[in-house]
Amino acid sequence: MNDKTLPTLEEISSCVNGYDPNALPVAQAREFIARLVPRVEGVEMLALRSALGRVLARDVISDINVPSHDNSAMDGYALRGTDLAAGGDTVLQVVGSGLAGDGYQGDVAPGQCVRIMTGATMPAGLDTVVPQEFVKVDGDRVVIPAGAVRPGENRRLAGEDLARGDVALAAGRVLRPADIGMLASLGRAEVPVWRRLRVAFFSTGNELRSIGEPLDPGCVYDSNRYTLWGMLQRLGVDVLDMGVVRDDPQALEAAFREAAANADVVITSGGVSVGEADYTKAIMARLGDVLFWRIAMRPGRPMAIGRIETGGRGAILFGLPGNPVAVMVTFYALVRDALLAMSGATPAPLPMLRAASVTPIRKKPGRTEYQRGIVTPAADGGWEVRITGSQGSGILRSMSQANGLVVLAHDQGNVAAGELVDVLPFDGLI
Ligand code: AMP
Ligand code: MG
């Protein structure tokens, strides 16, 4: 990444209205981060199927019309709209038939029509298709009752899906199944995508043990590396799992240097709490330009953000809190979109549901809260949401049980039972 042209953290903070590192609203934190993160450079050409989920690096301009010819939208009879009788039946003579890929080539005089199948090219001079179920066939004649079809109906126009010269897909698009289908309809075998973002991550804390190690007294297994790995996989970035790093200055420094040398982004968990008696913060601050925030959100208040540098290479640092729910919530609320932007994707807000809260929810104005909820269809045809049990930031089960986050906005107060709240569903159809 080209760090030379990037603004300093101080410059960025002066652009963010109401910036206060000790009580930073989520919206301001997101704005800061959006200004901080650079996009990857480097484009690769990928075969269409390999490009699913990747970010398009250049606009794709249609160089053909799709469809390439006017064609029938129905199985029926192609005719001239001007032949339809103003009132009463229209009777036409059938002079041939056209199939998809094998259209009728002959001439069709007024008063004549052509049997036609869906997708078959419209014979010259014909502009309307009457569906077969509306007509009566009588030898080589069809009888079309009044009102069965209007001129121009059931005909697909050349280029109505994509016209030559159209921007079929804009750069920044995360390619979904419909998109690779559309690219196929243009005959594209390959597309240019941004290279994958590389993200290194590790957990910090002397109490952490990795799977396979004995669980010594007072220790916990490291779960953050697994939730982080999962969330990063879903984003389609390259991951570098650097394990658990003990609270030891040399080990931490080596880990930060190695991470920054090998990745675009470094994500850590733990060790950023206020008054934390460890070395993580000191080393982050020494290796780069790093801010320590207290974000007005719950869970997930403390966070380190900035750039760390080693050997002329810089990486963006997200130092997330240690609590397992806080890691996930800060990732979704603050990191996810930043990684997408770094990957070259054009930011798009996630769709939210409005769901009636089954119970009252206590909420203090002045911070954004992300409660874990289970959304189900409501009797009235809308949605309702029930908070999963205890909302402690160490209770990962609350995330596992939930199918969405109830997002209670910064200024919002208590929620009454039945009141509508915003829910960010975990699952999207993509
Ligand atoms: P910290 O932010 O380092 O003060 O950690 C806050 C809490 O999260 C402590 O209870 C830690 O034991 C716990 N914690 C920190 N990192 C992890 C991790 N990787 N996996 C599970 N729990 C963690
Ligand atoms: Mg710790």
Short mmCIF file of C-alpha atoms and ligand atoms in Angstrom, two decimals:
data_model
loop_
_atom_site.label_atom_id
_atom_site.label_comp_id
_atom_site.label_asym_id
_atom_site.label_seq_id
_atom_site.Cartn_x
_atom_site.Cartn_y
_atom_site.Cartn_z
CA MET A 1 0.00 0.00 0.00
CA ASN A 2 1.15 3.47 -0.74
CA ASP A 3 1.56 4.97 2.73
CA LYS A 4 3.24 8.16 1.52
CA THR A 5 0.01 9.85 0.51
CA LEU A 6 -1.99 8.84 3.57
CA PRO A 7 -3.13 11.44 6.09
CA THR A 8 -1.83 11.28 9.66
CA LEU A 9 -4.12 10.21 12.47
CA GLU A 10 -4.10 13.78 13.74
CA GLU A 11 -5.24 15.10 10.36
CA ILE A 12 -8.01 12.53 10.27
CA SER A 13 -9.23 13.32 13.77
CA SER A 14 -9.41 17.02 12.91
CA CYS A 15 -11.79 16.14 10.05
CA VAL A 16 -14.15 14.13 12.25
CA ASN A 17 -16.75 16.34 13.88
CA GLY A 18 -17.08 15.84 17.63
CA TYR A 19 -13.98 13.63 17.81
CA ASP A 20 -13.31 12.67 21.43
CA PRO A 21 -11.08 9.63 21.92
CA ASN A 22 -12.41 9.13 25.44
CA ALA A 23 -16.10 8.95 24.52
CA LEU A 24 -16.25 8.35 20.81
CA PRO A 25 -19.69 7.71 19.31
CA VAL A 26 -19.78 4.72 16.96
CA ALA A 27 -20.65 6.92 13.98
CA GLN A 28 -17.54 9.06 14.52
CA ALA A 29 -15.37 5.98 15.02
CA ARG A 30 -16.65 4.59 11.75
CA GLU A 31 -16.01 7.87 9.96
CA PHE A 32 -12.47 8.03 11.32
CA ILE A 33 -11.76 4.47 10.25
CA ALA A 34 -13.20 5.05 6.78
CA ARG A 35 -10.79 7.97 6.35
CA LEU A 36 -7.87 5.97 7.70
CA VAL A 37 -7.93 2.83 5.61
CA PRO A 38 -6.34 2.66 2.15
CA ARG A 39 -7.51 0.33 -0.60
CA VAL A 40 -5.29 -2.52 -1.74
CA GLU A 41 -3.39 -2.10 -4.96
CA GLY A 42 -2.85 -4.89 -7.41
CA VAL A 43 -5.32 -6.43 -9.81
CA GLU A 44 -5.56 -10.04 -10.88
CA MET A 45 -7.51 -11.59 -13.73
CA LEU A 46 -9.63 -14.50 -12.57
CA ALA A 47 -11.74 -17.08 -14.31
CA LEU A 48 -15.39 -16.24 -13.75
CA ARG A 49 -16.14 -18.94 -11.19
CA SER A 50 -13.05 -18.12 -9.15
CA ALA A 51 -14.22 -14.52 -8.99
CA LEU A 52 -17.35 -15.28 -6.93
CA GLY A 53 -17.16 -13.19 -3.74
CA ARG A 54 -14.20 -11.16 -5.03
CA VAL A 55 -14.22 -7.42 -5.63
CA LEU A 56 -14.40 -6.17 -9.20
CA ALA A 57 -11.45 -3.86 -9.90
CA ARG A 58 -12.64 -2.21 -13.14
CA ASP A 59 -16.01 -1.28 -14.60
CA VAL A 60 -17.30 -3.95 -16.96
CA ILE A 61 -18.75 -2.34 -20.08
CA SER A 62 -21.09 -4.42 -22.17
CA ASP A 63 -19.67 -4.91 -25.67
CA ILE A 64 -22.75 -6.70 -26.98
CA ASN A 65 -26.50 -6.37 -26.66
CA VAL A 66 -28.11 -8.89 -24.31
CA PRO A 67 -30.24 -10.33 -25.72
CA SER A 68 -28.60 -9.88 -29.09
CA HIS A 69 -31.91 -9.96 -31.01
CA ASP A 70 -35.60 -9.24 -30.45
CA ASN A 71 -37.13 -12.52 -29.31
CA SER A 72 -40.29 -14.07 -27.98
CA ALA A 73 -41.06 -14.08 -24.26
CA MET A 74 -43.72 -16.80 -24.66
CA ASP A 75 -44.62 -19.93 -26.55
CA GLY A 76 -47.34 -18.78 -28.99
CA TYR A 77 -47.76 -16.98 -32.29
CA ALA A 78 -45.75 -14.01 -33.55
CA LEU A 79 -47.76 -11.44 -35.44
CA ARG A 80 -47.97 -7.83 -36.55
CA GLY A 81 -49.64 -5.64 -33.92
CA THR A 82 -51.35 -3.73 -36.74
CA ASP A 83 -53.16 -6.96 -37.78
CA LEU A 84 -55.08 -7.15 -34.50
CA ALA A 85 -58.75 -6.36 -35.07
CA ALA A 86 -60.05 -3.30 -33.20
CA GLY A 87 -62.95 -5.40 -31.83
CA GLY A 88 -63.85 -9.08 -32.21
CA ASP A 89 -61.65 -11.99 -33.21
CA THR A 90 -58.52 -11.74 -35.34
CA VAL A 91 -57.92 -14.62 -37.72
CA LEU A 92 -54.37 -15.16 -39.07
CA GLN A 93 -52.77 -17.76 -41.28
CA VAL A 94 -49.80 -19.71 -39.84
CA VAL A 95 -46.95 -19.78 -42.38
CA GLY A 96 -44.17 -21.45 -40.41
CA SER A 97 -42.53 -21.88 -37.07
CA GLY A 98 -39.49 -20.56 -35.20
CA LEU A 99 -37.57 -22.22 -32.38
CA ALA A 100 -35.04 -20.76 -29.95
CA GLY A 101 -31.73 -20.80 -31.82
CA ASP A 102 -33.51 -21.65 -35.08
CA GLY A 103 -35.73 -18.72 -35.93
CA TYR A 104 -38.16 -18.46 -38.84
CA GLN A 105 -36.31 -16.94 -41.78
CA GLY A 106 -39.04 -16.44 -44.38
CA ASP A 107 -41.20 -13.44 -45.14
CA VAL A 108 -44.48 -12.93 -43.38
CA ALA A 109 -47.19 -10.98 -45.18
CA PRO A 110 -49.95 -9.00 -43.46
CA GLY A 111 -52.64 -11.39 -42.23
CA GLN A 112 -50.07 -14.08 -41.54
CA CYS A 113 -48.34 -15.23 -38.36
CA VAL A 114 -45.60 -17.63 -37.22
CA ARG A 115 -45.70 -20.29 -34.54
CA ILE A 116 -42.93 -19.23 -32.12
CA MET A 117 -41.20 -20.61 -29.02
CA THR A 118 -39.76 -18.69 -26.06
CA GLY A 119 -36.37 -17.24 -26.96
CA ALA A 120 -36.83 -17.62 -30.72
CA THR A 121 -35.86 -14.57 -32.81
CA MET A 122 -38.83 -12.45 -33.85
CA PRO A 123 -39.40 -12.90 -37.61
CA ALA A 124 -38.80 -9.73 -39.65
CA GLY A 125 -41.71 -7.30 -39.44
CA LEU A 126 -43.43 -9.00 -36.46
CA ASP A 127 -43.59 -7.24 -33.12
CA THR A 128 -46.14 -9.07 -30.96
CA VAL A 129 -46.58 -12.57 -29.54
CA VAL A 130 -49.92 -13.96 -28.48
CA PRO A 131 -49.50 -16.78 -25.94
CA GLN A 132 -50.68 -20.15 -27.27
CA GLU A 133 -53.18 -20.66 -24.45
CA PHE A 134 -55.22 -17.67 -25.64
CA VAL A 135 -55.80 -18.82 -29.22
CA LYS A 136 -57.91 -21.39 -31.00
CA VAL A 137 -56.15 -23.33 -33.76
CA ASP A 138 -58.20 -24.25 -36.79
CA GLY A 139 -56.12 -26.04 -39.42
CA ASP A 140 -53.47 -23.54 -40.63
CA ARG A 141 -55.35 -20.65 -39.00
CA VAL A 142 -55.36 -19.25 -35.49
CA VAL A 143 -58.24 -17.35 -34.00
CA ILE A 144 -57.23 -14.71 -31.46
CA PRO A 145 -60.08 -13.46 -29.29
CA ALA A 146 -60.45 -9.71 -28.75
CA GLY A 147 -58.23 -8.39 -25.93
CA ALA A 148 -55.94 -11.47 -25.80
CA VAL A 149 -52.89 -9.39 -26.59
CA ARG A 150 -51.92 -5.78 -27.24
CA PRO A 151 -49.44 -4.70 -29.93
CA GLY A 152 -45.83 -5.11 -28.81
CA GLU A 153 -46.58 -7.50 -25.97
CA ASN A 154 -44.51 -10.59 -25.11
CA ARG A 155 -41.58 -9.48 -27.17
CA ARG A 156 -38.16 -9.02 -25.56
CA LEU A 157 -36.12 -6.29 -27.17
CA ALA A 158 -32.49 -6.62 -28.20
CA GLY A 159 -30.33 -5.04 -25.48
CA GLU A 160 -33.18 -4.75 -22.94
CA ASP A 161 -31.09 -6.62 -20.34
CA LEU A 162 -27.75 -5.01 -21.23
CA ALA A 163 -27.26 -2.59 -24.09
CA ARG A 164 -23.89 -2.33 -25.81
CA GLY A 165 -21.91 0.41 -24.01
CA ASP A 166 -23.76 0.04 -20.68
CA VAL A 167 -21.79 -0.27 -17.45
CA ALA A 168 -22.86 -3.82 -16.67
CA LEU A 169 -21.08 -3.87 -13.31
CA ALA A 170 -19.19 -1.08 -11.61
CA ALA A 171 -15.76 -1.45 -10.03
CA GLY A 172 -16.12 -2.09 -6.30
CA ARG A 173 -18.83 -4.65 -6.73
CA VAL A 174 -18.51 -7.77 -4.58
CA LEU A 175 -19.41 -10.39 -7.16
CA ARG A 176 -22.50 -12.42 -6.36
CA PRO A 177 -24.07 -15.34 -8.23
CA ALA A 178 -26.24 -13.04 -10.37
CA ASP A 179 -23.19 -11.00 -11.30
CA ILE A 180 -21.11 -13.89 -12.54
CA GLY A 181 -24.18 -15.05 -14.47
CA MET A 182 -24.47 -11.61 -16.04
CA LEU A 183 -20.79 -11.62 -16.94
CA ALA A 184 -21.32 -15.01 -18.55
CA SER A 185 -24.20 -13.52 -20.56
CA LEU A 186 -21.64 -11.07 -21.93
CA GLY A 187 -19.35 -13.94 -22.87
CA ARG A 188 -16.63 -12.88 -20.39
CA ALA A 189 -14.40 -15.77 -19.37
CA GLU A 190 -12.27 -13.69 -16.99
CA VAL A 191 -12.69 -10.58 -14.86
CA PRO A 192 -10.26 -8.20 -13.16
CA VAL A 193 -10.51 -8.26 -9.35
CA TRP A 194 -8.52 -6.60 -6.61
CA ARG A 195 -6.02 -8.88 -4.94
CA ARG A 196 -7.17 -10.31 -1.65
CA LEU A 197 -6.55 -8.29 1.49
CA ARG A 198 -4.12 -10.01 3.88
CA VAL A 199 -5.07 -9.94 7.54
CA ALA A 200 -2.82 -11.20 10.34
CA PHE A 201 -4.27 -11.76 13.78
CA PHE A 202 -3.23 -12.93 17.20
CA SER A 203 -4.55 -13.08 20.73
CA THR A 204 -2.77 -11.56 23.69
CA GLY A 205 -2.94 -12.61 27.32
CA ASN A 206 -0.99 -14.85 29.66
CA GLU A 207 -4.19 -16.61 30.69
CA LEU A 208 -4.89 -17.89 27.19
CA ARG A 209 -4.27 -21.45 26.14
CA SER A 210 -4.55 -22.87 22.64
CA ILE A 211 -6.54 -25.98 21.85
CA GLY A 212 -4.41 -29.01 22.59
CA GLU A 213 -2.66 -27.43 25.56
CA PRO A 214 -3.64 -28.30 29.11
CA LEU A 215 -5.96 -25.78 30.74
CA ASP A 216 -3.81 -24.59 33.65
CA PRO A 217 -5.50 -23.10 36.73
CA GLY A 218 -6.96 -19.67 36.04
CA CYS A 219 -6.61 -20.08 32.27
CA VAL A 220 -9.15 -20.07 29.44
CA TYR A 221 -8.97 -21.45 25.95
CA ASP A 222 -8.46 -18.84 23.27
CA SER A 223 -11.78 -18.55 21.46
CA ASN A 224 -11.23 -15.17 19.83
CA ARG A 225 -8.89 -16.56 17.21
CA TYR A 226 -11.66 -18.87 16.09
CA THR A 227 -14.45 -16.32 15.94
CA LEU A 228 -12.10 -13.89 14.19
CA TRP A 229 -10.97 -16.54 11.77
CA GLY A 230 -14.61 -17.33 10.98
CA MET A 231 -15.60 -13.71 10.43
CA LEU A 232 -12.54 -13.07 8.27
CA GLN A 233 -13.21 -16.18 6.19
CA ARG A 234 -16.69 -14.91 5.50
CA LEU A 235 -15.23 -11.67 4.20
CA GLY A 236 -13.01 -13.56 1.79
CA VAL A 237 -9.70 -12.10 2.98
CA ASP A 238 -6.44 -14.05 3.28
CA VAL A 239 -5.79 -14.83 6.93
CA LEU A 240 -2.58 -15.34 8.83
CA ASP A 241 -3.27 -16.85 12.26
CA MET A 242 -0.32 -16.01 14.50
CA GLY A 243 -1.54 -17.79 17.60
CA VAL A 244 -1.46 -16.62 21.21
CA VAL A 245 1.23 -14.12 22.13
CA ARG A 246 2.22 -13.93 25.76
CA ASP A 247 2.35 -10.70 27.64
CA ASP A 248 6.05 -10.36 27.13
CA PRO A 249 7.60 -7.30 25.49
CA GLN A 250 9.92 -9.18 23.18
CA ALA A 251 7.32 -11.70 22.08
CA LEU A 252 4.80 -8.93 21.47
CA GLU A 253 7.19 -6.76 19.52
CA ALA A 254 8.27 -9.69 17.36
CA ALA A 255 4.64 -10.60 16.70
CA PHE A 256 3.67 -7.05 15.71
CA ARG A 257 6.68 -6.73 13.43
CA GLU A 258 6.06 -10.04 11.74
CA ALA A 259 2.36 -9.27 11.33
CA ALA A 260 3.00 -5.82 9.85
CA ALA A 261 5.65 -7.21 7.50
CA ASN A 262 3.31 -9.87 6.12
CA ALA A 263 -0.13 -8.35 6.09
CA ASP A 264 -2.12 -5.26 5.19
CA VAL A 265 -4.05 -5.40 8.45
CA VAL A 266 -3.18 -6.60 11.94
CA ILE A 267 -5.99 -7.52 14.30
CA THR A 268 -5.28 -8.31 17.93
CA SER A 269 -7.60 -9.08 20.79
CA GLY A 270 -7.05 -8.27 24.44
CA GLY A 271 -4.67 -6.00 26.25
CA VAL A 272 -6.23 -2.66 25.30
CA SER A 273 -8.39 -2.10 28.38
CA VAL A 274 -7.91 1.08 30.35
CA GLY A 275 -5.39 0.46 33.12
CA GLU A 276 -4.48 -2.92 31.69
CA ALA A 277 -1.23 -3.97 33.36
CA ASP A 278 0.47 -5.32 30.31
CA TYR A 279 2.78 -4.34 27.49
CA THR A 280 0.47 -4.58 24.53
CA LYS A 281 -0.50 -0.92 24.47
CA ALA A 282 3.03 0.33 25.06
CA ILE A 283 4.37 -1.73 22.19
CA MET A 284 1.58 -0.77 19.82
CA ALA A 285 2.31 2.87 20.57
CA ARG A 286 6.04 2.39 20.05
CA LEU A 287 5.75 0.59 16.72
CA GLY A 288 3.52 3.07 15.02
CA ASP A 289 0.96 5.82 15.08
CA VAL A 290 -1.74 4.38 17.34
CA LEU A 291 -4.70 5.86 19.19
CA PHE A 292 -6.45 4.30 22.15
CA TRP A 293 -10.16 4.88 22.08
CA ARG A 294 -12.97 4.52 24.51
CA ILE A 295 -15.91 4.05 22.23
CA ALA A 296 -19.44 4.91 23.35
CA MET A 297 -20.69 1.42 22.68
CA ARG A 298 -21.56 -1.71 24.52
CA PRO A 299 -20.11 -4.22 24.48
CA GLY A 300 -16.64 -3.33 23.31
CA ARG A 301 -15.56 -0.02 24.72
CA PRO A 302 -11.75 0.01 24.46
CA MET A 303 -10.00 -0.26 21.14
CA ALA A 304 -6.65 0.63 19.63
CA ILE A 305 -6.55 1.94 16.09
CA GLY A 306 -3.79 3.18 13.83
CA ARG A 307 -0.85 2.11 11.75
CA ILE A 308 2.14 0.08 12.72
CA GLU A 309 5.25 0.12 10.65
CA THR A 310 8.16 -2.16 10.16
CA GLY A 311 10.93 -2.13 7.58
CA GLY A 312 9.19 0.56 5.53
CA ARG A 313 5.94 -1.39 5.37
CA GLY A 314 2.84 -0.23 7.15
CA ALA A 315 -0.23 -2.12 8.26
CA ILE A 316 -3.49 -0.90 9.67
CA LEU A 317 -3.95 -2.00 13.28
CA PHE A 318 -7.22 -2.88 14.94
CA GLY A 319 -6.55 -3.68 18.59
CA LEU A 320 -9.85 -5.16 19.70
CA PRO A 321 -10.97 -5.74 23.28
CA GLY A 322 -10.43 -9.19 24.77
CA ASN A 323 -13.93 -10.21 25.78
CA PRO A 324 -15.27 -12.72 23.26
CA VAL A 325 -18.56 -10.91 22.54
CA ALA A 326 -16.83 -7.54 22.41
CA VAL A 327 -14.45 -8.88 19.77
CA MET A 328 -17.29 -9.96 17.53
CA VAL A 329 -19.38 -6.85 18.03
CA THR A 330 -16.51 -4.43 17.44
CA PHE A 331 -15.57 -6.46 14.38
CA TYR A 332 -19.06 -6.21 12.90
CA ALA A 333 -19.61 -2.59 13.96
CA LEU A 334 -16.23 -1.12 13.09
CA VAL A 335 -13.84 -3.48 11.34
CA ARG A 336 -15.94 -5.35 8.79
CA ASP A 337 -16.76 -2.39 6.56
CA ALA A 338 -13.18 -1.13 6.82
CA LEU A 339 -11.83 -4.46 5.58
CA LEU A 340 -14.34 -4.42 2.73
CA ALA A 341 -13.27 -0.90 1.77
CA MET A 342 -9.63 -1.94 1.92
CA SER A 343 -10.51 -4.88 -0.32
CA GLY A 344 -11.77 -2.37 -2.88
CA ALA A 345 -15.50 -2.81 -2.25
CA THR A 346 -17.84 0.15 -2.54
CA PRO A 347 -19.44 0.55 0.90
CA ALA A 348 -23.12 -0.34 1.14
CA PRO A 349 -25.17 -0.25 4.34
CA LEU A 350 -26.30 -3.62 5.62
CA PRO A 351 -30.07 -4.16 5.46
CA MET A 352 -31.71 -3.98 8.89
CA LEU A 353 -34.98 -5.47 10.05
CA ARG A 354 -37.47 -3.58 12.19
CA ALA A 355 -38.70 -6.02 14.81
CA ALA A 356 -40.98 -5.63 17.83
CA SER A 357 -39.08 -6.28 21.04
CA VAL A 358 -40.93 -8.99 22.97
CA THR A 359 -39.65 -7.66 26.31
CA PRO A 360 -38.64 -4.24 27.61
CA ILE A 361 -34.90 -3.52 27.18
CA ARG A 362 -32.95 -1.24 29.48
CA LYS A 363 -30.79 1.16 27.54
CA LYS A 364 -28.81 4.26 28.51
CA PRO A 365 -28.75 7.12 26.02
CA GLY A 366 -25.22 8.17 25.02
CA ARG A 367 -23.89 4.89 23.69
CA THR A 368 -24.76 2.42 20.96
CA GLU A 369 -25.73 -0.99 22.29
CA TYR A 370 -25.56 -4.24 20.41
CA GLN A 371 -27.71 -6.81 22.14
CA ARG A 372 -27.90 -10.36 20.92
CA GLY A 373 -31.37 -11.33 19.75
CA ILE A 374 -33.39 -14.08 18.17
CA VAL A 375 -35.67 -12.78 15.43
CA THR A 376 -38.74 -14.76 14.47
CA PRO A 377 -41.79 -14.02 12.30
CA ALA A 378 -44.53 -12.27 14.28
CA ALA A 379 -48.24 -13.04 14.13
CA ASP A 380 -48.94 -9.68 12.43
CA GLY A 381 -46.72 -10.55 9.48
CA GLY A 382 -43.76 -8.50 10.73
CA TRP A 383 -40.86 -9.61 12.89
CA GLU A 384 -40.35 -9.88 16.63
CA VAL A 385 -37.12 -10.17 18.54
CA ARG A 386 -36.24 -11.70 21.89
CA ILE A 387 -32.94 -10.94 23.61
CA THR A 388 -30.82 -14.03 24.28
CA GLY A 389 -30.20 -14.65 28.00
CA SER A 390 -27.40 -12.83 29.78
CA GLN A 391 -25.80 -10.09 27.72
CA GLY A 392 -22.41 -10.12 29.50
CA SER A 393 -19.57 -9.39 27.08
CA GLY A 394 -17.81 -12.61 28.08
CA ILE A 395 -20.81 -14.80 27.29
CA LEU A 396 -20.13 -16.07 23.79
CA ARG A 397 -23.15 -18.33 23.98
CA SER A 398 -25.30 -15.21 23.61
CA MET A 399 -23.79 -14.71 20.14
CA SER A 400 -24.07 -18.35 19.21
CA GLN A 401 -27.78 -18.47 20.11
CA ALA A 402 -28.62 -15.19 18.40
CA ASN A 403 -29.51 -14.80 14.75
CA GLY A 404 -29.03 -11.04 14.79
CA LEU A 405 -27.83 -8.01 16.70
CA VAL A 406 -30.40 -5.63 18.17
CA VAL A 407 -28.82 -2.24 17.48
CA LEU A 408 -29.96 0.39 19.95
CA ALA A 409 -28.87 3.78 18.63
CA HIS A 410 -26.65 6.25 20.49
CA ASP A 411 -29.46 8.58 21.62
CA GLN A 412 -32.06 5.93 22.31
CA GLY A 413 -33.31 5.27 25.86
CA ASN A 414 -35.20 2.33 27.34
CA VAL A 415 -37.25 0.19 24.97
CA ALA A 416 -40.82 -0.75 25.94
CA ALA A 417 -42.24 -4.18 25.21
CA GLY A 418 -43.73 -4.16 21.71
CA GLU A 419 -41.60 -1.24 20.55
CA LEU A 420 -39.88 -1.61 17.19
CA VAL A 421 -36.09 -1.90 17.24
CA ASP A 422 -33.43 -2.25 14.55
CA VAL A 423 -32.00 -5.72 14.07
CA LEU A 424 -28.97 -6.56 11.99
CA PRO A 425 -29.55 -10.14 10.82
CA PHE A 426 -26.52 -12.40 10.76
CA ASP A 427 -27.60 -14.17 7.61
CA GLY A 428 -28.01 -12.55 4.25
CA LEU A 429 -29.03 -14.09 0.97
CA ILE A 430 -26.04 -13.64 -1.28
P1 AMP B 1 -8.54 -8.00 28.19
O1 AMP B 1 -9.20 -7.12 27.18
O2 AMP B 1 -7.21 -8.50 27.76
O3 AMP B 1 -8.54 -7.36 29.52
O4 AMP B 1 -9.47 -9.28 28.31
C1 AMP B 1 -10.80 -9.18 28.78
C2 AMP B 1 -11.36 -10.54 29.06
O5 AMP B 1 -11.42 -11.29 27.86
C3 AMP B 1 -10.56 -11.38 30.02
O6 AMP B 1 -11.47 -12.12 30.82
C4 AMP B 1 -9.79 -12.32 29.12
O7 AMP B 1 -9.45 -13.52 29.75
C5 AMP B 1 -10.78 -12.54 28.02
N1 AMP B 1 -10.07 -12.86 26.79
C6 AMP B 1 -9.08 -12.11 26.24
N2 AMP B 1 -8.64 -12.68 25.11
C7 AMP B 1 -9.36 -13.81 24.95
C8 AMP B 1 -9.37 -14.84 23.96
N3 AMP B 1 -8.53 -14.79 22.94
N4 AMP B 1 -10.24 -15.87 24.09
C9 AMP B 1 -11.09 -15.90 25.14
N5 AMP B 1 -11.13 -14.96 26.10
C10 AMP B 1 -10.28 -13.93 26.01
MG MG B 2 -5.58 -9.34 28.75
#
